[in-house]
XYZ file of C-alpha atoms in Angstrom:
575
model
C 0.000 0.000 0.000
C 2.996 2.331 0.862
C 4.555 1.662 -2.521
C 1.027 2.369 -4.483
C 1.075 6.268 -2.352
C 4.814 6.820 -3.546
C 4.177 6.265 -7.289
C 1.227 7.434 -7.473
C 2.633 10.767 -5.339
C 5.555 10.683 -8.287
C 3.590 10.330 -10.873
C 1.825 13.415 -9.900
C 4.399 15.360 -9.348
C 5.744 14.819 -12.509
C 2.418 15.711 -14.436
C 2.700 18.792 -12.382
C 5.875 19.427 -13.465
C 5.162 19.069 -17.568
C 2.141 20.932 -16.445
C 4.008 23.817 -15.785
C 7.328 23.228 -18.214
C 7.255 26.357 -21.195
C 7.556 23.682 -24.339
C 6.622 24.014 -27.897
C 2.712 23.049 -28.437
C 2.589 19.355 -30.715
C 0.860 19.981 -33.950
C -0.833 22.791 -35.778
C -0.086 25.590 -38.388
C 3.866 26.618 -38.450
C 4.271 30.027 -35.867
C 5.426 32.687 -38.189
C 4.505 35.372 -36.504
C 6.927 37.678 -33.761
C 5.566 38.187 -30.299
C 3.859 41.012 -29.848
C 4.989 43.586 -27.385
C 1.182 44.335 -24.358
C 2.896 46.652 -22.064
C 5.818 47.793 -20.691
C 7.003 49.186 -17.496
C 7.456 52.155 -17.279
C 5.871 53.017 -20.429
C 7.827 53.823 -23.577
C 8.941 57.582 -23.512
C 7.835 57.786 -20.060
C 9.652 60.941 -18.176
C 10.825 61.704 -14.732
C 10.923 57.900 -13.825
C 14.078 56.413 -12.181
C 12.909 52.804 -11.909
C 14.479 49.904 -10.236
C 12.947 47.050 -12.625
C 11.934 46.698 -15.940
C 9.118 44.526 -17.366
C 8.072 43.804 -21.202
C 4.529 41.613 -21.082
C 3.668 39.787 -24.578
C 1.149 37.933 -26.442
C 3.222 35.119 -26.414
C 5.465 32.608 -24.385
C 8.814 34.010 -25.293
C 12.247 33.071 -24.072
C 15.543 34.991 -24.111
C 18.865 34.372 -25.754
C 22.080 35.933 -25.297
C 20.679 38.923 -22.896
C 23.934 40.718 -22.158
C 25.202 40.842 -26.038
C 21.887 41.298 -27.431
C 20.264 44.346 -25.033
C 22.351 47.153 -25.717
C 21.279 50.457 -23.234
C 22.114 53.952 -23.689
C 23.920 55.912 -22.355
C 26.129 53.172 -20.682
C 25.226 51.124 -17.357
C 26.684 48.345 -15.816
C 25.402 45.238 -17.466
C 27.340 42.883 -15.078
C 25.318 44.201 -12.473
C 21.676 43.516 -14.725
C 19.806 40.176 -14.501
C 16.983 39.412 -16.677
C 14.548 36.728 -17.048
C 11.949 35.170 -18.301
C 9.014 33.957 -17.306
C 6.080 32.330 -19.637
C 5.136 35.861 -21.490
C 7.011 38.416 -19.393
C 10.555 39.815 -19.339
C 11.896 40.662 -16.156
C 14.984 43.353 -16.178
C 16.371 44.299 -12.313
C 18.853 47.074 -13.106
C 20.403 46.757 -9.606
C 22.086 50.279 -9.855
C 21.499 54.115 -9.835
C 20.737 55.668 -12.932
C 21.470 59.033 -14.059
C 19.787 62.324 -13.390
C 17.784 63.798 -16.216
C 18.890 61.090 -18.963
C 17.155 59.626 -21.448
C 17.795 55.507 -21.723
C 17.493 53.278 -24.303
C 16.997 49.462 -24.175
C 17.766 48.592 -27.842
C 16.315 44.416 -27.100
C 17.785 43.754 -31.021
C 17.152 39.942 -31.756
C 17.181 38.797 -28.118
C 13.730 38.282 -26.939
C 12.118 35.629 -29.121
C 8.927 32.835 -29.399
C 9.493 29.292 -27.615
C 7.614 27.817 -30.281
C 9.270 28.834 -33.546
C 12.142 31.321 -32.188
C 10.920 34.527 -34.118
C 12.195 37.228 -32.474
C 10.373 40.607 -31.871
C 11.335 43.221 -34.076
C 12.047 46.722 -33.595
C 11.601 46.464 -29.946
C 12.874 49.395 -27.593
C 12.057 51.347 -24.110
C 12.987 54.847 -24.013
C 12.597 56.831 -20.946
C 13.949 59.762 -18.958
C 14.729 60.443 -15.826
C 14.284 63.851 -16.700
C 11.816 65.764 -17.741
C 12.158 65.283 -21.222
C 13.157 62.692 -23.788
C 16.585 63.825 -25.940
C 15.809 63.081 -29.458
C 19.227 63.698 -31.425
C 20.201 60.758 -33.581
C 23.794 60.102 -35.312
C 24.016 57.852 -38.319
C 26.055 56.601 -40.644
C 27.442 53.714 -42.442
C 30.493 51.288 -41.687
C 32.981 49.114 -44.234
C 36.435 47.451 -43.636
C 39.475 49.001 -45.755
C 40.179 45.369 -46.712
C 36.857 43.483 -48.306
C 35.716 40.584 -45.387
C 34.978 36.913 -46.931
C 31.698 36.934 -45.069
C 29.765 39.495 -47.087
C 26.949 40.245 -44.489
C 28.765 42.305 -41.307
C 28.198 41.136 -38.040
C 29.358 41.944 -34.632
C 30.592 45.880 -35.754
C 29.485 48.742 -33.540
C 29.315 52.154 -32.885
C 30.401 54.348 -30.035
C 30.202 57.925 -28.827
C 32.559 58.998 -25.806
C 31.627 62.092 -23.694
C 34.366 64.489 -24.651
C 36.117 64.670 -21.438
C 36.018 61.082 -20.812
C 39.711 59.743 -20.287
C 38.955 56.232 -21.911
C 38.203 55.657 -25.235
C 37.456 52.690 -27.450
C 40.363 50.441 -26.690
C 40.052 50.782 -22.892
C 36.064 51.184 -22.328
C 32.570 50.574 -23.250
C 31.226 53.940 -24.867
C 29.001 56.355 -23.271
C 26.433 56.030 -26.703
C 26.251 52.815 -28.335
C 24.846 50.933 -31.181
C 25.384 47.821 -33.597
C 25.096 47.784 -37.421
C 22.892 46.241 -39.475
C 23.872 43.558 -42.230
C 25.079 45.798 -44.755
C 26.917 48.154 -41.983
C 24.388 51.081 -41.355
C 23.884 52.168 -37.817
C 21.705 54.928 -35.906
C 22.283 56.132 -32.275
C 19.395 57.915 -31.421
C 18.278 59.556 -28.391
C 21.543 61.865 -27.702
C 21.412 64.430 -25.224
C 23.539 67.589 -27.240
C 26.802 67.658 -26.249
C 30.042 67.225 -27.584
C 31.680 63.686 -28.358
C 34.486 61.469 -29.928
C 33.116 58.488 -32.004
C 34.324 55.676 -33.059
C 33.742 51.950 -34.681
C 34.947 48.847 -34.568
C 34.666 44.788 -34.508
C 33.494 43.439 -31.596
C 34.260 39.996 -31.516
C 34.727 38.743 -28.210
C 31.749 41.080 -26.823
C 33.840 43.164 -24.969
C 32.232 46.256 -25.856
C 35.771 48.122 -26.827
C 38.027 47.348 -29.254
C 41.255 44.612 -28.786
C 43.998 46.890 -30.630
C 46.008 43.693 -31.328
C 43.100 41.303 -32.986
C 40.121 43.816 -34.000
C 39.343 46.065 -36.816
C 38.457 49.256 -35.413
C 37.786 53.486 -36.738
C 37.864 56.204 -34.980
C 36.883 60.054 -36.232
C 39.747 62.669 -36.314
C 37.742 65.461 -34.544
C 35.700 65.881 -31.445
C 31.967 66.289 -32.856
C 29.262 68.717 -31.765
C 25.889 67.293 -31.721
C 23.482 69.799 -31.363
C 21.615 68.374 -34.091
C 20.918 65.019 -36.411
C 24.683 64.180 -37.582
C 24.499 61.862 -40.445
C 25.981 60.348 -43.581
C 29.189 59.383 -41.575
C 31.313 56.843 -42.757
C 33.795 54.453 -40.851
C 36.537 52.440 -42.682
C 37.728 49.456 -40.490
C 41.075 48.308 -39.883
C 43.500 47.347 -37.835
C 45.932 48.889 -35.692
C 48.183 47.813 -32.962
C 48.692 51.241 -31.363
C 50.796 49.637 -28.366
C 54.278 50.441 -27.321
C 57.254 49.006 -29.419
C 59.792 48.211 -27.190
C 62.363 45.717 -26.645
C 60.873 42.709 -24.002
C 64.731 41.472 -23.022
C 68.260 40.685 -24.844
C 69.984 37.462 -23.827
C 72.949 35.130 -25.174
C 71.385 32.098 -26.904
C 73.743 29.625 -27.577
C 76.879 31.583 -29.368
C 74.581 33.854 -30.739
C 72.525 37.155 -29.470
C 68.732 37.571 -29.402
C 67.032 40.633 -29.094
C 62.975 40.144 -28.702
C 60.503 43.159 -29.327
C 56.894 43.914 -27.983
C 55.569 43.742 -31.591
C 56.613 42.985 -34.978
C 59.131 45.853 -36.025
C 58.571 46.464 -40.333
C 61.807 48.066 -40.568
C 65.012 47.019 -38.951
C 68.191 49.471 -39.511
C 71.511 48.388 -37.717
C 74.522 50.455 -37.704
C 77.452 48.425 -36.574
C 81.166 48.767 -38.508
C 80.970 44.851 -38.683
C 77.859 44.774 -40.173
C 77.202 42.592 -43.317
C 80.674 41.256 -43.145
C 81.111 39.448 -39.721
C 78.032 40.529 -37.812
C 74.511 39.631 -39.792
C 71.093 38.898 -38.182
C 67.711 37.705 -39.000
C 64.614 38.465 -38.347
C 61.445 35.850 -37.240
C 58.642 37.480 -36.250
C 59.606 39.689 -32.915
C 62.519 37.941 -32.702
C 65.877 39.386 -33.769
C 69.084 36.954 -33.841
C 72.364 38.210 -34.396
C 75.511 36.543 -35.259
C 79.004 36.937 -35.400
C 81.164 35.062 -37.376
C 84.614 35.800 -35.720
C 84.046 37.178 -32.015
C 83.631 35.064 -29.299
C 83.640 35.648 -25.296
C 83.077 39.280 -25.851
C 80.907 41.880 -26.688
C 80.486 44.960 -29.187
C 78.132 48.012 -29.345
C 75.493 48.507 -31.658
C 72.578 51.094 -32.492
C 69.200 49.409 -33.386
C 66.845 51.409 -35.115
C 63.042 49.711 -35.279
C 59.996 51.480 -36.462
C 56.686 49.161 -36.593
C 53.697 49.621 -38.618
C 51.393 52.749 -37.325
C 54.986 54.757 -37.541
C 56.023 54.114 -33.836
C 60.499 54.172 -33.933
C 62.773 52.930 -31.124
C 65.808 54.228 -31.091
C 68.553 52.300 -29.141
C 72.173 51.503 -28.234
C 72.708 47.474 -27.479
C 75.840 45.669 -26.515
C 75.792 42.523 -28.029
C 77.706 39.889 -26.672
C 78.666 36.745 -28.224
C 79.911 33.795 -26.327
C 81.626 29.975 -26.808
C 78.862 27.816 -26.463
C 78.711 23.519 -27.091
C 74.962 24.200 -27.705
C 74.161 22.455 -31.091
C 73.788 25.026 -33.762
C 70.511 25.477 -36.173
C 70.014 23.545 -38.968
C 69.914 25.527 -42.136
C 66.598 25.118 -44.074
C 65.142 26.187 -47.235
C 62.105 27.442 -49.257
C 61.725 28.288 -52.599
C 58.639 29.550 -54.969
C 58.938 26.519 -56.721
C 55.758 26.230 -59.518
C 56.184 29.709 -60.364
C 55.273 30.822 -64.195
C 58.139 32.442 -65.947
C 57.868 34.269 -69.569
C 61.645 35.188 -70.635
C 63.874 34.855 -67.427
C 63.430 32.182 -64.033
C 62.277 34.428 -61.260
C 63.520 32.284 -58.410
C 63.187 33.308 -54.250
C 65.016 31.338 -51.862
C 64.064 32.046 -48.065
C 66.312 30.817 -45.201
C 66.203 30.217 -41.760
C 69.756 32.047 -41.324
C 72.046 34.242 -42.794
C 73.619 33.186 -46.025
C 77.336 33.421 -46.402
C 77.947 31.583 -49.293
C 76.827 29.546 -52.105
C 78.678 26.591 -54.260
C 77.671 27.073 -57.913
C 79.631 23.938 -59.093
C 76.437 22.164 -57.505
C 73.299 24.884 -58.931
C 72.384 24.331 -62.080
C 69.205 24.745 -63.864
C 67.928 21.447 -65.612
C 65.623 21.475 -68.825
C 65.631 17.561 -70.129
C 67.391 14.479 -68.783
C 70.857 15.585 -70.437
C 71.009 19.111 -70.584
C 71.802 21.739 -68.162
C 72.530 24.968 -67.862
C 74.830 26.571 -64.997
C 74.104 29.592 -63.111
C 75.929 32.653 -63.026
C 77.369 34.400 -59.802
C 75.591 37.609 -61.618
C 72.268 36.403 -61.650
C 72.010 35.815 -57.889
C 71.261 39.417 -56.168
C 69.813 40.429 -52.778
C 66.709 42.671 -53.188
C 67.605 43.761 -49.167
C 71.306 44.204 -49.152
C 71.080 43.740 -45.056
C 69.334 40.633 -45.402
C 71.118 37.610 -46.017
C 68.281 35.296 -45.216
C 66.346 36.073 -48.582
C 68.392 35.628 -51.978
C 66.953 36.166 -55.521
C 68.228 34.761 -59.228
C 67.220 36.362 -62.626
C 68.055 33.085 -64.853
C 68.133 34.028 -68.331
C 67.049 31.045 -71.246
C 68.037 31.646 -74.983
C 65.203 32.016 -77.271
C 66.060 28.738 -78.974
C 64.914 26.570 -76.136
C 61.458 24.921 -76.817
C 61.237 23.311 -73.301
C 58.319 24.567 -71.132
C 59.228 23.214 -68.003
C 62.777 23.959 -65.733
C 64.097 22.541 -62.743
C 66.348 24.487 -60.706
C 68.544 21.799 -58.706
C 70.370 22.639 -55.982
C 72.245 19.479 -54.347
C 73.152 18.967 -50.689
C 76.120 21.470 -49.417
C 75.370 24.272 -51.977
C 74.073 26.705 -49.114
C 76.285 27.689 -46.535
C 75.058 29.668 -43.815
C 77.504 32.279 -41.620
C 77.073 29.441 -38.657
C 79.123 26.999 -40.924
C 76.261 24.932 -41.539
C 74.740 23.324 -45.172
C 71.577 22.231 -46.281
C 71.455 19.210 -45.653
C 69.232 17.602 -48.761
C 68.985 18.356 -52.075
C 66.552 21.216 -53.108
C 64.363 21.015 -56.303
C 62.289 23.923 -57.662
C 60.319 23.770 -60.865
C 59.557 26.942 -62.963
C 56.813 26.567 -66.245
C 57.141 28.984 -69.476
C 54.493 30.582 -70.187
C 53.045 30.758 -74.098
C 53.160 34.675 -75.396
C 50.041 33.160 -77.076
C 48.081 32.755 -74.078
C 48.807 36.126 -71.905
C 47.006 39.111 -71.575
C 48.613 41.823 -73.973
C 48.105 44.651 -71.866
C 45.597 46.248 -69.161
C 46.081 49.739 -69.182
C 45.043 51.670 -65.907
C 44.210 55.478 -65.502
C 43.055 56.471 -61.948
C 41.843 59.818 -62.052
C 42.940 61.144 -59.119
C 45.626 63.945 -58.404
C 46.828 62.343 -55.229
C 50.690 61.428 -55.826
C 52.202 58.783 -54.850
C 49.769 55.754 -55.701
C 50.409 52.020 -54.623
C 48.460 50.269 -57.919
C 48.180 46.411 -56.928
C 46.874 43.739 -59.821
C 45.511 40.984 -57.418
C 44.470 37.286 -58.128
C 40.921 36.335 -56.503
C 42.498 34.471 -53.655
C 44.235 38.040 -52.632
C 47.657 37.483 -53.528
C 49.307 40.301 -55.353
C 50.567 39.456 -59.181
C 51.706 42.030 -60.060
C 52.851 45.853 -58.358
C 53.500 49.364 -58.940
C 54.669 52.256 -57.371
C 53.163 55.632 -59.468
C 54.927 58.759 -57.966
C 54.626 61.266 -60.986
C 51.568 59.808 -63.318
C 48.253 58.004 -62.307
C 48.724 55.703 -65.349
C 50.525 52.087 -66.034
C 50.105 48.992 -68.184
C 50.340 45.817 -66.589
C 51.602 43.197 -69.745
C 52.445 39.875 -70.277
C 50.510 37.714 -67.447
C 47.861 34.981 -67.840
C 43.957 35.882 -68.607
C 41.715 35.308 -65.954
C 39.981 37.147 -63.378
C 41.370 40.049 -61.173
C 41.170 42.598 -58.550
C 42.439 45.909 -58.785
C 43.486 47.842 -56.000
C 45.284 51.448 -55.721
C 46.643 53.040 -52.245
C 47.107 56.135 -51.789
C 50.608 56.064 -50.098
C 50.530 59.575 -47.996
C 53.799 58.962 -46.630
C 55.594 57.597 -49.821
C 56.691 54.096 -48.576
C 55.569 51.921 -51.038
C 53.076 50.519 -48.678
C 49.733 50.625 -46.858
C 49.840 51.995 -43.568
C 47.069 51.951 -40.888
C 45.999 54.414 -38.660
C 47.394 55.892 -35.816
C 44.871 57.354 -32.806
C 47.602 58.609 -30.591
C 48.873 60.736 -33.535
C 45.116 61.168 -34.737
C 46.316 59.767 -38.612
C 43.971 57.809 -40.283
C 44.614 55.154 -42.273
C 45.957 55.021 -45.659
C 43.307 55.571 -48.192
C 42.450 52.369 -50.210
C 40.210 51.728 -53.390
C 38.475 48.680 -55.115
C 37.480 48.437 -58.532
C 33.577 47.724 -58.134
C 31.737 45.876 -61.406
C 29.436 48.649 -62.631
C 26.745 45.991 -63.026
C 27.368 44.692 -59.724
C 28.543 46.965 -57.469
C 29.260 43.395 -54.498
C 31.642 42.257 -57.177
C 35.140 43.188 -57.635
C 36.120 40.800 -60.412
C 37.722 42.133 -63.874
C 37.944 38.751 -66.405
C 40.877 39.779 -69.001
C 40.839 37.746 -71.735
C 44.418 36.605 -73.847
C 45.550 38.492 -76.442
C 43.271 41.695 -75.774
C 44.261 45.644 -74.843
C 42.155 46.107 -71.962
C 41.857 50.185 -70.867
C 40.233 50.584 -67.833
C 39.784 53.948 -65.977
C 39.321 54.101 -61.882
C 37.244 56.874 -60.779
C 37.941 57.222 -56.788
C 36.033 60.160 -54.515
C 37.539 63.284 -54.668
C 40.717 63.347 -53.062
C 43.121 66.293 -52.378
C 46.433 67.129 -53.583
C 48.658 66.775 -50.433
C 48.394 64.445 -47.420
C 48.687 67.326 -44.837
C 45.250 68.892 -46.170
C 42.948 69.332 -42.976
C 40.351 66.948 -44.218
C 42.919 63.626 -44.504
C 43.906 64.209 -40.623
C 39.988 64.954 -39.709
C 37.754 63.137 -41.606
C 36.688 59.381 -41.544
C 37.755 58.226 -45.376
C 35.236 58.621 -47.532
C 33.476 55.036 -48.465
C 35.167 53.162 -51.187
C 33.470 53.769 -54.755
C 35.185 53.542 -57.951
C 33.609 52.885 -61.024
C 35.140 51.245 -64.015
C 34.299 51.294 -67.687
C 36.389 48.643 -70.244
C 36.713 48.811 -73.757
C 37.664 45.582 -74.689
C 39.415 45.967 -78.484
């Protein structure tokens, strides 16, 4: 009899239980429709309210999903300190802190609040209130892009920020003041801004930290303090990234018989000044690690100056003593890479990378090999160094006589040819095959005009995985024909290099210098696509149209303004 009491008192309990468990109804028509918001306490645009708790009642069970990324509330609270729930058709929000003094607040819910039956989230669902007595109504609006096109078309996880002017932390140290996320194609709106004066900024929030990681996250900021004392819009962000941090050296040490010096960040120009240098003292560079060696001085030490300058412009200047000791530690092996399967029309372009310095190289054992007989042995004046402080990258410019009808070359390097300044050889044999390419079968020519009257340009001919073909630096005409390389499809880039270093540079916040400028050819048809097919044998003229630029770098509006969104249009006469 006992046992009949206890199941039947389980059994009960667990009807009660599925009773009262929120679960999607069996059967019926497909839920398509959002939940409607009933009411809302306190009501929407409701002023000189301070509450304590916040509740949203439905038509509809709903649920919540990722609260604390989703909500976003202006001007900023503490959202570690918020707890919401929710309960069959109502959302519960205890704030748990103070608010402001005659502020207006937004709860911006976005996609969080949704149906338990089919998840369809309510749209366009806010709360505005003040705890004043009266609701600010300024917006600011705009639209955000990347300088360098994303593979995931649709942008997700960008927002936008506005910092109180006097506010000591900005978007790499603190959530902003204003906030708001943008939509799919990278429009955003803050509204509800009391007038005042801010700094603004943009950036990828990928971690949902609510600020910007300088080291990992694309990020914008705008030159100038803004004024909002009315609607600001039409502003434009262009995302990028920066590493803004202090380039320094992290510590110097002995390693084995040679010296390493290791650096904060990765340094993009390394100058050494040194009377040995490049003839008993060389170095290499991996990553933010800088070895030295010496090929003569042991148990002792000389002085050197270091020069390092990093990406956003930052330069360390510094005076080192490097020591180099007697060591039984076993040295490096020397290894090797080469661009082996690279196309060729007249001469072998060959690139050989190494782990170390190079000191020397045995040409009795290099030779270039075209059939099973025939060879052909390569000059000590085609071998060259593009860097003529770096030993760890050497170049050949093999040139073939016309009367060879092979297509395919094998560049053979045997064990022992390399020698690097540590003593050691490669160890294996290294093999790296080049193909001729058919005149027949290339593009004749694709001549660019960019009508712009910025000087100098960076003009880039990319393939569609990215990689850069072909390069050129334009410091006195906004013209150039690319010839000779293989029809297919292409990008087209141009940068407009402000400070003349053959490179793009990104912003600097500190110094308040925006990034270089960059443009895309866009397909007139279809302005997503960035794809120019060249066909073989054609003259392809193409003209780049960017937005209005001005004639030096130093012109107020470069230092001030966001850059202007990325538009170029193209038109091709193919003859």
């Amino acid at each position: 009899m006992k046992l009949l009491i206890r199941i039947l008192s389980i059994s009960i309990i667990i009807l009660l239980y599925a009773c009262a468990k929120q679960s999607t109804p069996m059967g019926g028509d497909k839920d398509e429709n959002p939940p409607m918001i009933q009411s809302m306490k306190p009501a929407n645009e409701s002023i000189n309210v301070k509450p304590e708790t916040i509740e949203l009642e439905f038509n509809e069970y709903i649920k919540i999903e990722n609260a604390n990324k989703q909500i976003i509330v202006t001007p900023r609270i503490n959202k570690d300190e918020m707890t919401v729930t929710a309960l069959k058709n109502r959302v519960v929000i205890k704030l748990n802190q103070e608010l402001e003094d005659s502020t207006t607040y937004v709860f911006n819910f976005q996609k969080s609040i949704k149906d338990i039956t089919e998840s369809n989230p309510a749209e366009n669902l806010k709360l505005v209130f003040s705890t004043g007595n009266e609701i600010d109504s300024l917006k600011f609006s705009g639209k955000v892009s990347y300088t360098f096109p994303q593979k995931d078309k649709f942008m997700k996880d960008v927002l936008v920020g506005l910092y109180q002017k006097n506010d000591t932390t900005d978007v790499l140290s603190a959530s902003p003041y204003y906030l708001a996320a943008t939509d799919s194609a990278g429009n955003f709106e803050i509204t509800n801004i009391k007038a005042g004066e801010y700094r603004a900024y943009a950036w990828h929030d990928s971690n949902n930290s609510l600020k910007a990681e300088e080291k990992s996250e694309a990020y914008a900021f705008y030159g100038d303090t803004i004024t909002i004392d009315k609607d600001i819009k039409d502003i434009n962000f262009i995302l990028s990234k920066a590493d803004i941090s202090e380039l320094k050296i992290n510590r110097t040490s002995t390693v084995g018989e040679n010296f390493d010096v290791v650096t904060s960040k990765y340094p993009t120009v390394i100058t050494v000044e040194q009377e040995d240098l490049n003839t008993k003292l060389f170095y290499r560079q991996n990553e933010k690690n800088i070895r030295f060696y010496h090929t003569e001085l042991r148990n002792d030490s000389i002085q050197a100056k270091l020069t390092l300058r990093d990406s956003v412009g930052f330069k360390l200047d510094t005076l080192l003593y490097l020591s180099f000791e007697e060591s039984d530690r076993k040295k490096e092996k020397l290894e090797t890479t080469v661009n082996s399967g690279s196309n060729f029309l007249k001469n072998i372009k060959a690139e050989y990378s190494f782990n170390k310095p190079i000191a020397d190289i045995n040409l009795d054992s290099l030779y270039v090999k075209y059939d099973s007989a025939s060879i052909l042995r390569i000059e000590r004046d085609w071998i060259y160094l593009k860097d003529s402080s770096n030993y760890t990258q050497v170049f050949m410019d093999i040139p073939l006589v016309d009367t060879l009808t092979n297509t395919t070359f094998t560049i053979f390097a045997a064990d022992s040819t390399f020698r690097d300044v540590e003593g050691m050889y490669n160890e294996k044999k290294v093999e790296a095959t080049y193909k001729k390419l058919n005149p027949e079968t290339l593009v004749t020519s694709l001549d660019v005009t960019i009508e712009t009257d910025f000087r100098p340009l960076v003009l880039q001919l990319l393939d569609k995985s990215g990689k850069i073909v072909k390069e050129v630096f334009l410091e006195n005409t906004n013209k150039h024909s690319f010839v000779d390389f293989e029809a297919g499809t292409y990008h087209l880039r141009v940068i407009l290099d402000e400070n003349g270093n053959k490179r793009w540079d990104p912003s600097n916040m500190f110094q308040n210098r925006q990034a270089e400028r960059v443009y895309y050819y866009k397909n007139p048809a279809d302005i997503t696509s960035m794809d120019i097919t060249i066909k073989a044998g054609w003259v392809n003229e193409i003209t780049v149209i960017t937005s209005p630029t001005k004639e030096k770098a130093d012109d107020e509006n470069v230092e001030t303004e966001i850059t202007e969104e990325i538009e170029t249009e193209i038109e091709v006469d193919d003859n």
